[in-house]
Short mmCIF file of C-alpha atoms in Angstrom, two decimals:
data_model
loop_
_atom_site.label_atom_id
_atom_site.label_comp_id
_atom_site.label_asym_id
_atom_site.label_seq_id
_atom_site.Cartn_x
_atom_site.Cartn_y
_atom_site.Cartn_z
CA MET A 166 -9.71 40.56 18.78
CA PRO A 167 -10.51 44.02 20.22
CA GLU A 168 -12.27 43.96 23.56
CA LEU A 169 -14.09 46.15 26.06
CA ARG A 170 -14.32 45.55 29.79
CA TYR A 171 -17.92 44.73 30.71
CA ILE A 172 -19.28 45.36 34.21
CA LEU A 173 -22.74 44.35 35.43
CA CYS A 174 -23.82 46.08 38.65
CA ASN A 175 -26.90 47.23 40.56
CA TYR A 176 -26.34 50.56 42.26
CA SER A 177 -29.14 53.09 42.62
CA TYR A 178 -29.31 55.62 39.81
CA ALA A 179 -28.20 58.35 42.23
CA ASP A 180 -25.19 56.56 43.71
CA TYR A 181 -24.05 55.34 40.31
CA SER A 182 -24.21 58.90 39.00
CA ILE A 183 -22.23 60.56 41.79
CA SER A 184 -19.69 57.83 42.58
CA ILE A 185 -19.32 54.91 40.17
CA SER A 186 -19.39 56.89 36.94
CA PRO A 187 -16.75 59.45 38.01
CA ALA A 188 -14.57 56.68 39.46
CA ILE A 189 -14.42 54.90 36.09
CA GLU A 190 -13.89 58.19 34.24
CA ARG A 191 -10.98 59.02 36.54
CA GLY A 192 -9.37 55.63 36.02
CA LEU A 193 -9.67 55.96 32.25
CA ASP A 194 -8.29 59.50 32.36
CA GLU A 195 -5.28 58.19 34.31
CA LYS A 196 -4.95 55.36 31.75
CA THR A 197 -5.06 52.71 34.48
CA VAL A 198 -8.25 51.02 33.21
CA PRO A 199 -9.46 49.95 29.76
CA SER A 200 -12.42 51.30 27.82
CA THR A 201 -15.48 49.98 29.57
CA VAL A 202 -19.17 49.18 29.08
CA VAL A 203 -21.37 49.11 32.19
CA LEU A 204 -24.90 47.80 32.57
CA ASN A 205 -26.25 49.09 35.88
CA VAL A 206 -29.74 47.99 36.95
CA PHE A 207 -31.12 50.38 39.55
CA SER A 208 -31.49 48.69 42.92
CA THR A 209 -33.93 51.17 44.45
CA ASP A 210 -35.83 54.37 43.69
CA SER A 211 -33.60 57.44 43.78
CA ILE A 212 -33.52 61.11 42.81
CA THR A 213 -30.73 63.57 42.11
CA SER A 214 -30.84 67.34 42.21
CA GLY A 215 -28.63 69.42 39.94
CA TYR A 216 -25.33 71.01 40.97
CA LEU A 217 -26.72 74.55 41.03
CA ASP A 218 -30.02 73.78 42.72
CA ASP A 219 -31.09 73.84 46.37
CA PRO A 220 -32.28 70.29 47.14
CA GLU A 221 -34.62 71.59 49.82
CA LYS A 222 -36.46 73.61 47.17
CA ALA A 223 -36.30 71.06 44.36
CA ILE A 224 -37.11 67.82 46.18
CA ALA A 225 -39.60 66.92 48.93
CA LEU A 226 -36.94 65.52 51.24
CA ASP A 227 -39.27 64.46 54.06
CA TYR A 228 -41.46 62.53 51.65
CA CYS A 229 -38.45 60.82 50.08
CA ARG A 230 -37.13 59.91 53.51
CA ARG A 231 -40.44 58.30 54.48
CA GLN A 232 -40.60 56.41 51.19
CA GLY A 233 -36.99 55.22 51.34
CA ILE A 234 -36.06 57.09 48.15
CA VAL A 235 -32.31 57.76 47.92
CA VAL A 236 -31.57 61.45 47.28
CA ARG A 237 -28.22 62.87 46.15
CA ARG A 238 -26.90 66.13 44.68
CA ARG A 239 -25.16 65.68 41.32
CA GLN A 240 -21.90 67.16 40.10
CA ASN A 241 -23.58 68.44 36.92
CA THR A 242 -26.34 70.96 36.29
CA GLY A 243 -29.98 70.53 35.32
CA GLY A 244 -33.17 69.66 37.13
CA ALA A 245 -34.20 66.87 39.47
CA VAL A 246 -34.05 63.39 37.88
CA PHE A 247 -35.83 60.27 39.15
CA GLY A 248 -34.41 56.79 38.57
CA PRO A 249 -36.91 54.04 39.49
CA ARG A 250 -36.00 50.64 40.86
CA GLY A 251 -35.64 48.28 37.90
CA GLY A 252 -34.58 50.99 35.47
CA ALA A 253 -31.14 50.77 33.91
CA PHE A 254 -28.10 52.60 32.61
CA LEU A 255 -26.10 51.33 29.65
CA CYS A 256 -22.91 53.37 29.90
CA PHE A 257 -19.83 53.62 27.70
CA TYR A 258 -16.47 54.97 28.90
CA LEU A 259 -14.24 55.07 25.85
CA GLU A 260 -11.10 56.44 24.27
CA PRO A 261 -12.46 56.67 20.70
CA VAL A 262 -9.15 57.53 19.03
CA ARG A 263 -7.33 54.62 20.66
CA LEU A 264 -10.21 52.28 19.77
CA GLY A 265 -10.33 53.60 16.21
CA VAL A 266 -14.10 54.20 16.30
CA PRO A 267 -16.01 57.20 14.85
CA LEU A 268 -17.26 58.53 18.20
CA THR A 269 -14.98 61.55 18.38
CA ASN A 270 -17.68 64.19 18.82
CA ILE A 271 -20.90 64.35 20.83
CA LYS A 272 -23.24 64.57 17.84
CA ASP A 273 -21.82 61.43 16.24
CA ALA A 274 -21.72 59.62 19.59
CA PHE A 275 -25.45 60.19 20.06
CA ARG A 276 -26.32 59.32 16.47
CA ILE A 277 -24.30 56.09 16.32
CA SER A 278 -25.08 54.75 19.80
CA LEU A 279 -28.79 55.59 19.76
CA ASN A 280 -29.31 54.18 16.28
CA ALA A 281 -27.51 51.07 17.54
CA ILE A 282 -29.80 50.56 20.54
CA ALA A 283 -32.88 51.40 18.43
CA ASP A 284 -31.82 48.71 15.95
CA ALA A 285 -31.29 46.29 18.84
CA LEU A 286 -34.79 46.97 20.21
CA ARG A 287 -36.25 46.20 16.78
CA GLU A 288 -34.12 43.09 16.28
CA LEU A 289 -34.75 41.60 19.72
CA TRP A 290 -38.40 42.44 20.30
CA GLY A 291 -39.83 43.98 17.14
CA LEU A 292 -40.36 47.40 18.72
CA ASN A 293 -40.81 50.33 16.34
CA ALA A 294 -37.88 52.15 17.94
CA GLN A 295 -36.41 55.18 16.19
CA TYR A 296 -33.55 57.54 16.94
CA ARG A 297 -34.79 61.07 17.49
CA PRO A 298 -32.03 63.69 17.35
CA LEU A 299 -30.36 64.90 19.37
CA ASN A 300 -30.29 62.39 22.20
CA ASP A 301 -33.39 60.18 22.45
CA VAL A 302 -34.83 56.91 21.19
CA GLU A 303 -38.61 56.80 20.85
CA VAL A 304 -41.26 54.15 20.28
CA GLU A 305 -44.29 55.56 18.44
CA GLY A 306 -43.26 59.06 19.50
CA ARG A 307 -42.76 58.18 23.20
CA LYS A 308 -39.33 58.40 24.77
CA VAL A 309 -37.84 55.05 25.83
CA VAL A 310 -34.09 55.84 25.93
CA PRO A 311 -32.94 59.35 26.88
CA SER A 312 -29.20 59.91 27.00
CA SER A 313 -26.39 62.24 27.99
CA ALA A 314 -22.76 62.50 26.95
CA ARG A 315 -19.51 64.24 27.80
CA LEU A 316 -16.29 64.34 25.81
CA GLU A 317 -13.25 65.72 27.63
CA ARG A 318 -9.53 65.14 27.13
CA GLY A 319 -10.26 62.47 24.53
CA ILE A 320 -12.52 60.43 26.84
CA LEU A 321 -16.15 59.86 25.91
CA SER A 322 -18.67 59.18 28.68
CA LEU A 323 -21.98 58.15 27.15
CA ARG A 324 -24.96 57.23 29.34
CA LEU A 325 -28.10 55.67 27.89
CA MET A 326 -30.93 55.53 30.46
CA ILE A 327 -33.25 52.67 29.55
CA ASN A 328 -36.86 53.14 30.65
CA VAL A 329 -37.52 49.57 31.74
CA VAL A 330 -40.38 49.90 34.23
CA ASN A 331 -43.35 52.22 34.58
CA THR A 332 -42.58 55.32 36.63
CA ASP A 333 -45.12 55.89 39.38
CA ARG A 334 -46.50 59.32 38.53
CA ASP A 335 -47.84 59.80 42.05
CA ILE A 336 -44.32 59.37 43.43
CA LEU A 337 -42.96 61.88 40.93
CA ARG A 338 -45.67 64.39 41.79
CA LYS A 339 -45.01 64.10 45.51
CA ALA A 340 -41.19 63.79 45.40
CA ILE A 341 -40.23 66.54 42.95
CA ILE A 342 -41.28 70.10 43.79
CA THR A 343 -42.70 72.01 40.84
CA ILE A 344 -43.34 75.72 41.34
CA PRO A 345 -45.76 77.70 39.11
CA GLU A 346 -42.95 79.60 37.33
CA LYS A 347 -41.47 76.32 36.16
CA VAL A 348 -44.51 75.32 34.11
CA GLN A 349 -46.24 78.59 33.30
CA ASP A 350 -45.13 78.59 29.66
CA LYS A 351 -46.06 75.06 28.74
CA GLN A 352 -49.05 72.78 28.67
CA ILE A 353 -48.51 69.96 31.12
CA LYS A 354 -49.15 66.64 29.46
CA ASP A 355 -49.64 63.21 30.97
CA LEU A 356 -46.32 61.42 31.39
CA GLY A 357 -47.77 58.51 29.46
CA GLN A 358 -48.02 60.72 26.38
CA ARG A 359 -44.33 61.57 26.44
CA PHE A 360 -42.64 58.48 27.90
CA THR A 361 -42.92 54.74 27.62
CA CYS A 362 -41.02 51.76 28.98
CA LEU A 363 -40.01 48.30 27.81
CA GLU A 364 -42.38 46.47 30.13
CA SER A 365 -45.36 48.46 28.85
CA GLU A 366 -44.37 47.98 25.23
CA LEU A 367 -43.73 44.24 25.56
CA GLY A 368 -46.46 43.45 28.08
CA ARG A 369 -44.17 41.44 30.32
CA LYS A 370 -41.51 41.72 32.99
CA ILE A 371 -38.02 42.54 31.74
CA GLU A 372 -35.30 40.42 33.33
CA VAL A 373 -31.62 41.24 33.74
CA ALA A 374 -30.88 38.64 31.04
CA ASP A 375 -33.04 40.66 28.63
CA LEU A 376 -31.08 43.81 29.41
CA GLU A 377 -27.77 41.98 28.96
CA ALA A 378 -28.92 40.76 25.55
CA LEU A 379 -29.85 44.33 24.65
CA ALA A 380 -26.46 45.59 25.85
CA ARG A 381 -24.49 43.01 23.87
CA LEU A 382 -26.41 43.57 20.65
CA THR A 383 -26.08 47.35 21.03
CA VAL A 384 -22.31 46.99 21.44
CA SER A 385 -22.18 44.74 18.36
CA ASN A 386 -24.19 47.28 16.37
CA ILE A 387 -21.81 50.08 17.37
CA PHE A 388 -18.44 48.37 17.09
CA GLY A 389 -19.05 45.34 14.90
CA GLN A 390 -19.29 41.67 15.76
CA GLU A 391 -15.53 41.40 16.24
CA MET A 392 -15.68 43.53 19.42
CA ALA A 393 -15.62 41.28 22.49
CA LEU A 394 -17.14 42.12 25.87
CA THR A 395 -14.89 40.76 28.59
CA PRO A 396 -16.58 40.42 32.01
CA GLY A 397 -14.73 42.38 34.67
CA ALA A 398 -15.08 44.45 37.82
CA LEU A 399 -13.87 47.73 39.25
CA THR A 400 -10.14 47.77 39.95
CA PRO A 401 -8.92 48.38 43.52
CA GLN A 402 -8.05 51.94 42.50
CA GLU A 403 -11.54 52.52 41.12
CA GLU A 404 -13.00 51.08 44.33
CA LYS A 405 -10.87 53.58 46.25
CA TYR A 406 -12.14 56.45 44.11
CA PHE A 407 -15.72 55.20 44.56
CA ALA A 408 -15.32 55.28 48.35
CA GLU A 409 -13.82 58.79 48.19
CA TYR A 410 -16.71 60.08 46.09
CA GLN A 411 -19.27 58.43 48.36
CA ASP A 412 -17.78 60.21 51.36
CA ARG A 413 -17.51 63.54 49.57
CA TYR A 414 -20.84 63.61 47.79
CA ASN A 415 -22.91 62.11 50.59
CA SER A 416 -21.77 64.75 53.08
CA GLU A 417 -24.14 67.42 54.36
CA GLU A 418 -21.61 70.07 53.34
CA TRP A 419 -21.91 68.99 49.71
CA PHE A 420 -25.63 68.23 49.69
CA PHE A 421 -26.72 71.50 51.31
CA ALA A 422 -24.01 73.70 49.75
CA ASN A 423 -26.63 75.86 47.98
CA SER A 424 -29.17 75.78 50.79
CA GLU A 425 -30.20 78.54 53.14
CA ARG A 426 -29.49 76.32 56.14
CA LEU A 427 -25.76 76.57 55.37
CA ARG A 428 -25.41 79.78 53.36
CA PHE A 429 -27.65 81.92 55.62
CA LYS A 430 -26.95 80.24 58.95
CA ASP A 431 -25.28 83.39 60.37
CA ALA A 432 -27.83 85.82 58.95
CA PRO A 433 -28.63 88.75 61.28
CA ALA A 434 -32.17 88.79 62.60
CA GLU A 435 -32.87 92.22 61.10
CA ALA A 436 -32.09 91.08 57.52
CA ARG A 437 -35.18 90.34 55.44
CA LYS A 438 -35.24 87.22 53.29
CA THR A 439 -36.95 87.47 49.91
CA GLU A 440 -37.06 85.33 46.79
CA GLY A 441 -37.75 85.76 43.10
CA CYS A 442 -38.09 83.09 40.41
CA GLN A 443 -38.01 83.43 36.64
CA LYS A 444 -38.50 80.75 33.98
CA ALA A 445 -36.07 81.28 31.09
CA VAL A 446 -35.75 79.26 27.91
CA ALA A 447 -33.02 77.07 29.42
CA GLY A 448 -34.56 76.60 32.84
CA LEU A 449 -35.57 78.08 36.16
CA ILE A 450 -33.63 80.89 37.86
CA ARG A 451 -34.17 81.36 41.60
CA VAL A 452 -32.70 84.36 43.47
CA THR A 453 -32.85 84.29 47.28
CA LEU A 454 -31.77 87.49 49.05
CA LEU A 455 -30.98 88.75 52.50
CA ALA A 456 -31.70 92.49 52.31
CA ARG A 457 -31.00 95.16 54.91
CA ASP A 458 -31.00 98.96 54.60
CA HIS A 459 -31.82 98.61 50.88
CA LYS A 460 -28.64 96.64 50.27
CA ILE A 461 -28.00 93.01 49.33
CA ARG A 462 -26.39 91.61 52.45
CA ASP A 463 -26.18 88.10 50.98
CA LEU A 464 -27.69 86.10 48.14
CA ILE A 465 -27.97 82.62 46.63
CA ILE A 466 -28.56 82.07 42.92
CA THR A 467 -29.91 78.58 42.22
CA GLY A 468 -31.87 76.78 39.52
CA ASP A 469 -31.73 74.09 36.85
CA PHE A 470 -30.06 76.01 34.01
CA HIS A 471 -26.64 75.29 32.47
CA PRO A 472 -24.00 78.03 32.81
CA SER A 473 -20.46 77.61 31.58
CA PRO A 474 -18.27 77.61 33.54
CA TYR A 475 -20.24 76.65 36.64
CA GLY A 476 -18.18 79.05 38.75
CA VAL A 477 -19.67 82.05 36.97
CA ILE A 478 -22.69 81.87 39.32
CA LYS A 479 -20.45 82.39 42.35
CA ASP A 480 -18.87 85.30 40.49
CA MET A 481 -22.33 86.83 40.09
CA GLU A 482 -23.07 86.44 43.78
CA ASP A 483 -19.73 87.95 44.76
CA ALA A 484 -20.24 90.90 42.39
CA LEU A 485 -23.67 91.74 43.85
CA ARG A 486 -23.08 91.08 47.54
CA GLY A 487 -23.11 94.43 49.38
CA GLU A 488 -24.55 96.33 46.42
CA PRO A 489 -27.76 98.41 46.53
CA CYS A 490 -31.08 96.72 45.77
CA SER A 491 -31.07 98.37 42.34
CA LEU A 492 -32.02 96.70 39.05
CA ALA A 493 -29.70 99.08 37.20
CA VAL A 494 -26.77 97.89 39.32
CA VAL A 495 -27.76 94.24 38.85
CA ARG A 496 -27.97 94.65 35.09
CA ARG A 497 -24.61 96.44 34.86
CA LYS A 498 -22.79 93.89 37.02
CA LEU A 499 -24.25 90.92 35.15
CA GLU A 500 -23.54 92.42 31.72
CA GLU A 501 -19.90 92.78 32.74
CA ILE A 502 -19.79 89.09 33.67
CA TYR A 503 -21.60 88.03 30.48
CA ALA A 504 -18.99 89.93 28.46
CA ARG A 505 -16.09 87.89 29.84
CA PRO A 506 -14.33 85.51 27.43
CA GLY A 507 -15.46 81.94 27.87
CA VAL A 508 -18.72 82.72 29.67
CA GLU A 509 -21.71 81.00 28.05
CA MET A 510 -25.33 81.17 29.23
CA ALA A 511 -27.24 79.34 26.50
CA GLY A 512 -30.93 80.09 26.81
CA ILE A 513 -30.45 82.51 29.74
CA GLU A 514 -30.37 86.27 29.09
CA VAL A 515 -29.33 89.04 31.46
CA ALA A 516 -32.96 90.13 31.38
CA ASP A 517 -34.00 86.77 32.88
CA PHE A 518 -31.78 87.32 35.91
CA VAL A 519 -32.98 90.92 36.22
CA SER A 520 -36.60 89.69 36.26
CA ALA A 521 -35.82 87.29 39.11
CA PHE A 522 -34.08 90.07 41.07
CA ALA A 523 -37.01 92.41 40.42
CA LYS A 524 -39.40 89.98 42.07
CA ALA A 525 -37.08 89.59 45.06
CA PHE A 526 -36.58 93.36 45.40
CA GLU A 527 -40.34 93.94 45.27
CA GLN A 528 -40.78 91.76 48.37
CA ALA A 529 -37.94 93.56 50.14
CA SER A 530 -39.40 97.06 49.66
#
């Protein structure tokens, strides 16, 4: 009988994201661990900021510290994400070809897994759950299971975030910093109109046993009833990787890598700091400059957009450092980078960056 390792754990959303998940992925990549299903029930409130963002500008760190909210910086891009205590991840770490399952591309992985958990929600509790492409499950039009996926070197990492408990909107409002540029092009709606949770839908507390039943039925719906879930734990090697990632990604050097406190710590007193923000289709662009004598002495480009590869942002900074505060120069340098093979900026145009620089230059003049 085919089997998957099954791990039940209770790390915070943030610590699971930066340490446990990559530890399992690394073990699977090295072929030292089997394909694995993890149910992680979040032990405490936590928030992550994206790889390219400045946590000091995305998250109210003092507020989170007072409230005991765990804050980490992720290894992937995007905006700040809040994981409440009692929420859950149902995660799959698989080698689809070896398992002989049709999850060999991201689109099919989302379709099959999210239809499976939607079916399980209907079968277990009668919820009118439906898969909404590309990567959500909704109940009556409200999101209950968002998801993310990555497929690299034949290894699929699929993370289904189950909205189990109500998210305190006051905490979200106070913990996550939202600047006007971020929301200027959209009508802000009440979270209750866009999201729901299992406890609200069922009118009762959801226990770990309920989530385990949901996990097992979802696995059966994906792989068939013949697939066994074998209880297990992290291997000693995975535990070692987990400890390494905790040390690395909890360090101040990592957390504040995009922050002014580290990047501008040696800034000369005569340099003027300015900042410009621009909301593009794919997210917020923030340009922070140190200008002197009409030249860019130093700069930091941050935000919640998704460049590929990530290192292209450093290339932009390096290309513009020391150049005149000129929009024509900015445009020319960025167009050269955009034209490189393999560079992708979905939803972000050169003009979006130029607009952010224009706002920063205006303050510097």
